[in-house]
Short mmCIF file of C-alpha atoms in Angstrom, two decimals:
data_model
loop_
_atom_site.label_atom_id
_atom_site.label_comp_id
_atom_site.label_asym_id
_atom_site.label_seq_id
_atom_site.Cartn_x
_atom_site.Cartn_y
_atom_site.Cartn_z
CA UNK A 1 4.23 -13.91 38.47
CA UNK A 2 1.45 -11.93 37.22
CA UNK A 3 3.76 -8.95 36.18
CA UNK A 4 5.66 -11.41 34.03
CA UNK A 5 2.55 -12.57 32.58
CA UNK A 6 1.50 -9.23 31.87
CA UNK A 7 4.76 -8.27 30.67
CA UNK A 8 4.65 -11.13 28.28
CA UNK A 9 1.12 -10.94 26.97
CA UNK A 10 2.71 -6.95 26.42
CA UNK A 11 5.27 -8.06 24.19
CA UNK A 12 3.42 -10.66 21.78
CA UNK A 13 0.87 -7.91 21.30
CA UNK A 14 3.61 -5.43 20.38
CA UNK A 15 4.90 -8.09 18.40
CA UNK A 16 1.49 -8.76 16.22
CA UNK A 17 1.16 -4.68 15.87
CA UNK A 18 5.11 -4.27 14.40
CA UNK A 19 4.61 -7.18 12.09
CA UNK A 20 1.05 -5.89 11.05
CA UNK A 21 2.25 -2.33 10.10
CA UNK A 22 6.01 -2.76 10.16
CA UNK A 23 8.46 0.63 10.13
CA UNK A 24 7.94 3.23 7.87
CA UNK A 25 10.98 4.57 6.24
CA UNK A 26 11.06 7.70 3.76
CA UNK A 27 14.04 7.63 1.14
CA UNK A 28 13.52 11.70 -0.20
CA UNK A 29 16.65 12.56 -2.76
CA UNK A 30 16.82 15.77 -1.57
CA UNK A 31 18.31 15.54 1.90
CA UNK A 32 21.12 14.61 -0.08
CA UNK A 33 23.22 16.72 -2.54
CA UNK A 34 23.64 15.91 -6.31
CA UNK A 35 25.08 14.03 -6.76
CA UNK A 36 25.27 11.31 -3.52
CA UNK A 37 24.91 7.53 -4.13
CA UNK A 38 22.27 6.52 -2.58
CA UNK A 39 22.63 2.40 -3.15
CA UNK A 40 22.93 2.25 0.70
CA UNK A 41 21.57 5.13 2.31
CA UNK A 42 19.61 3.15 4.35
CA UNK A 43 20.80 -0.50 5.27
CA UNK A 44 17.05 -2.20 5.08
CA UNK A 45 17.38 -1.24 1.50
CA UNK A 46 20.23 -1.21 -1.42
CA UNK A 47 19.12 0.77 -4.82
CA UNK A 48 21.02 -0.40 -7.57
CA UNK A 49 20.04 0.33 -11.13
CA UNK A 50 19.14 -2.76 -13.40
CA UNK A 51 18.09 -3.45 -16.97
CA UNK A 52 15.32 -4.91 -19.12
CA UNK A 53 16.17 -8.07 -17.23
CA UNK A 54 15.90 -6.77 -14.03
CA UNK A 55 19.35 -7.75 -13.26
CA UNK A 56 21.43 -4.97 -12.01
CA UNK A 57 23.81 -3.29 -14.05
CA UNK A 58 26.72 -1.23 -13.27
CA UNK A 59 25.50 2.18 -12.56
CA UNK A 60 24.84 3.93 -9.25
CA UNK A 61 21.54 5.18 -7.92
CA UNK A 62 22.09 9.00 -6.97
CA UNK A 63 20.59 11.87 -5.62
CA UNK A 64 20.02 13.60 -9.23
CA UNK A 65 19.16 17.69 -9.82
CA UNK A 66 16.13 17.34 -12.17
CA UNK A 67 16.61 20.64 -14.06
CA UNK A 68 13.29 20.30 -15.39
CA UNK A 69 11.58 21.07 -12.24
CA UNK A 70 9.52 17.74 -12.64
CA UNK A 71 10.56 16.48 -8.96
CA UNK A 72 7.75 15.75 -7.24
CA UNK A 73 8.88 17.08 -3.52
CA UNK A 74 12.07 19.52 -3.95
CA UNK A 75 14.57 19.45 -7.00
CA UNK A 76 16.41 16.09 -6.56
CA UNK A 77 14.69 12.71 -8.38
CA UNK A 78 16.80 9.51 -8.24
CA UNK A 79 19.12 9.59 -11.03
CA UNK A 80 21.44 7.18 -12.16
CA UNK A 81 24.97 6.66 -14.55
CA UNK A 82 26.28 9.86 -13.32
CA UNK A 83 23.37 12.11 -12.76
CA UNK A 84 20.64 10.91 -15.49
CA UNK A 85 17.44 12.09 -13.87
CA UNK A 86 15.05 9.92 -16.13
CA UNK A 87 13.57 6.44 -16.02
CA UNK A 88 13.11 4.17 -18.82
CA UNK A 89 12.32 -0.11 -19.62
CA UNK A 90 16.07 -0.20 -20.34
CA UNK A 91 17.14 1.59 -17.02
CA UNK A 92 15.11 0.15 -14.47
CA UNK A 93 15.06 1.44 -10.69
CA UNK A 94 15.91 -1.66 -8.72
CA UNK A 95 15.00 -1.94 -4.38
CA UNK A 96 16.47 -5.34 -2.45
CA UNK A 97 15.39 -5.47 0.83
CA UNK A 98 17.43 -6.78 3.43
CA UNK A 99 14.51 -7.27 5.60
CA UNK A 100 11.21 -8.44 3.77
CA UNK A 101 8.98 -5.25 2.77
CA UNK A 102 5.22 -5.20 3.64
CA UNK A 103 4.37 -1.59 1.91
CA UNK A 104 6.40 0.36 -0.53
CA UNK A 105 5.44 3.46 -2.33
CA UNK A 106 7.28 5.77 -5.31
CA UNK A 107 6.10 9.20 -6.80
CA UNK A 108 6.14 8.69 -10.35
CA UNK A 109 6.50 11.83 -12.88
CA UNK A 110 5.92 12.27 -16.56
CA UNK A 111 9.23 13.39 -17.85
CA UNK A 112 8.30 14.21 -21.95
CA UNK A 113 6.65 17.31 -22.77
CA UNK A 114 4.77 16.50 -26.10
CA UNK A 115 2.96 13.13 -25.08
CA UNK A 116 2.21 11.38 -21.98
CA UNK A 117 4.05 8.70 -20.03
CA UNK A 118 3.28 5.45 -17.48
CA UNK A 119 5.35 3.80 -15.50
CA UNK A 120 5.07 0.31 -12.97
CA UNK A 121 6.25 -0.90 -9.91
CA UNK A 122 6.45 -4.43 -9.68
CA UNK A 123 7.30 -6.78 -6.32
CA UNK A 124 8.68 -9.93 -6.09
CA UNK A 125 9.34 -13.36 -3.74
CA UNK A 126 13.12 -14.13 -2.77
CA UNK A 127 12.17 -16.89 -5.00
CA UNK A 128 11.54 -14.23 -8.02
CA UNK A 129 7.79 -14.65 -8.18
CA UNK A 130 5.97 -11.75 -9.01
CA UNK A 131 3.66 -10.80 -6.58
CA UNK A 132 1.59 -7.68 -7.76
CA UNK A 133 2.05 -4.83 -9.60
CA UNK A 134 0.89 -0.99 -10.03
CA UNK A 135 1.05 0.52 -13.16
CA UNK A 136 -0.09 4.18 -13.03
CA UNK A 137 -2.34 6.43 -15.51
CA UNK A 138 -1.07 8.17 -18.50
CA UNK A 139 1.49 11.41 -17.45
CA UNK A 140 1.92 14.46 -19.16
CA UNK A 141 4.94 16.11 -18.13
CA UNK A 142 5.54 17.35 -13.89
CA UNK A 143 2.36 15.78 -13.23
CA UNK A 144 2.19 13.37 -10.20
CA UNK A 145 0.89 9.62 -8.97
CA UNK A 146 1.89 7.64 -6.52
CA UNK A 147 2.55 3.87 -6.95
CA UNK A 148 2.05 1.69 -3.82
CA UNK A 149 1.97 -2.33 -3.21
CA UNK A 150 0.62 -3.54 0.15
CA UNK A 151 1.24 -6.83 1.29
CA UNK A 152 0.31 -7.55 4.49
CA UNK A 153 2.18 -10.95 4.18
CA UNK A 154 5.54 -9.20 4.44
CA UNK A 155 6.79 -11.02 1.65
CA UNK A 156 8.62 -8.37 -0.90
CA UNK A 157 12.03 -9.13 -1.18
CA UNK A 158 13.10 -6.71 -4.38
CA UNK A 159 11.08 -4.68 -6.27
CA UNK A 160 11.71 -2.95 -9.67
CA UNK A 161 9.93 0.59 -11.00
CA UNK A 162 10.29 1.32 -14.55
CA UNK A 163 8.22 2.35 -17.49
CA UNK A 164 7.32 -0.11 -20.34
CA UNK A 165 8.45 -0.12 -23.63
CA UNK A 166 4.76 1.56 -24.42
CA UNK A 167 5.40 3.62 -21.86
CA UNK A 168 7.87 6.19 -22.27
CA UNK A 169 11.50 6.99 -22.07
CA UNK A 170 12.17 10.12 -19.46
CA UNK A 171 9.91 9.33 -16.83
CA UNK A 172 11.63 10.04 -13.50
CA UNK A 173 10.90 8.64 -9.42
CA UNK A 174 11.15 10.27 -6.51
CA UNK A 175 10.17 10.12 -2.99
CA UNK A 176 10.76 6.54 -2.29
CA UNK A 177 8.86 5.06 1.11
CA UNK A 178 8.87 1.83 2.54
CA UNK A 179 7.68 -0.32 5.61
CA UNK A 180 9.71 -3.37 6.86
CA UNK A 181 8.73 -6.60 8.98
CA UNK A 182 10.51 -6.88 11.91
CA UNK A 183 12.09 -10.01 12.68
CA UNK A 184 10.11 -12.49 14.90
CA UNK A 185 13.09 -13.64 16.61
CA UNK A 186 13.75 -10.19 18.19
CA UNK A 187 10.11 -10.50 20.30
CA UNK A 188 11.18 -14.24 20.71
CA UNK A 189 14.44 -13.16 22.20
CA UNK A 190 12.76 -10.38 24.74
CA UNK A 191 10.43 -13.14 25.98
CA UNK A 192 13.49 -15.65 26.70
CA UNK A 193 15.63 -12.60 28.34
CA UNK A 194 12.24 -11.84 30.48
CA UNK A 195 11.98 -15.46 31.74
CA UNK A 196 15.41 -15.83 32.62
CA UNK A 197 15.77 -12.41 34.28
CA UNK A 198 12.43 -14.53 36.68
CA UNK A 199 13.91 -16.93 37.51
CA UNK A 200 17.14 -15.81 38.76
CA UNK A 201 15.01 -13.59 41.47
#
């Protein structure tokens, strides 16, 4: 019996430490060609590209050739509407997680040459409640910050990253990462599997 109990106390603890820190998952444009969709690359996340509503409008995310050499890792930013590399309060970058989001991070690049640029990241509930935001410093043009939300709550369904009216008009993203919260039901599952594997020995 003690095994089982051991075995058990083993699991909830993994449990607590998955749903504390969750997976980390990098989304990098260029380990994919210009110009790939990238609205499901990976299936905890869909990219779409919205508007000033948020709402998401017609236009693919894509692996996008900057051509400006402004990319903060590489050459590829996420583009959008057939390989626009630049970010804007009209062209939003959209994230909706399929699994609820504890930690998610985007490089952020000043895109125009004569004046500087900011841009924000901004998470939300599954009921649309904003629940923080990161708005970054003032970027001249191929210079670098990255925005990042924490919450430990696991509790970011969508997210958007755009720059304000104020803020600019070529701005561009790259290097999107991202942790998930597992789902409690897989640790519940592994503790019901244990307990009947018991007691049929």
């Amino acid at each position: 019996m003690k095994p089982i109990l051991s075995l058990l106390i083993g699991l909830a603890m993994l449990g607590r430490t998955l749903n504390a820190s969750g997976q980390l998952f990098t989304l990098e444009p260029d380990n994919y060609a210009s110009p790939t969709v990238l609205n499901h690359a990976f299936p905890q996340v869909t990219l779409v590209t919205a508007g000033a509503n948020n709402l998401p409008i017609p236009f693919d995310v894509t692996a996008t050739y900057d051509g400006f050499g402004y990319a903060s890792t590489g050459t590829n930013v996420f583009g959008h509407a057939g390989g626009i590399p630049f970010w804007n309060s009209d062209r939003r970058l959209r994230l909706d997680f399929t699994i609820p989001a504890n930690y998610l991070a985007i490089d952020f690049i000043g895109g125009e040459f004569f004046t500087n640029e900011f841009a924000r990241l901004e998470v939300f509930s599954s009921t649309g409640s904003l629940l923080g935001a990161y708005q970054s410093a003032p970027r001249a043009a191929d210079s670098v910050e990255t925005m990042f939300i924490s919450r430990p709550a696991g509790d970011i369904a969508w997210a958007v990253a755009y720059l304000p009216p104020e803020g600019g008009v070529f701005g561009r993203f790259d290097r999107l990462q991202f942790s998930v919260v597992p789902e409690p039901s897989l640790f519940a599952f592994l503790a019901v599997t244990t307990l009947a594997l018991t007691h049929r020995h």
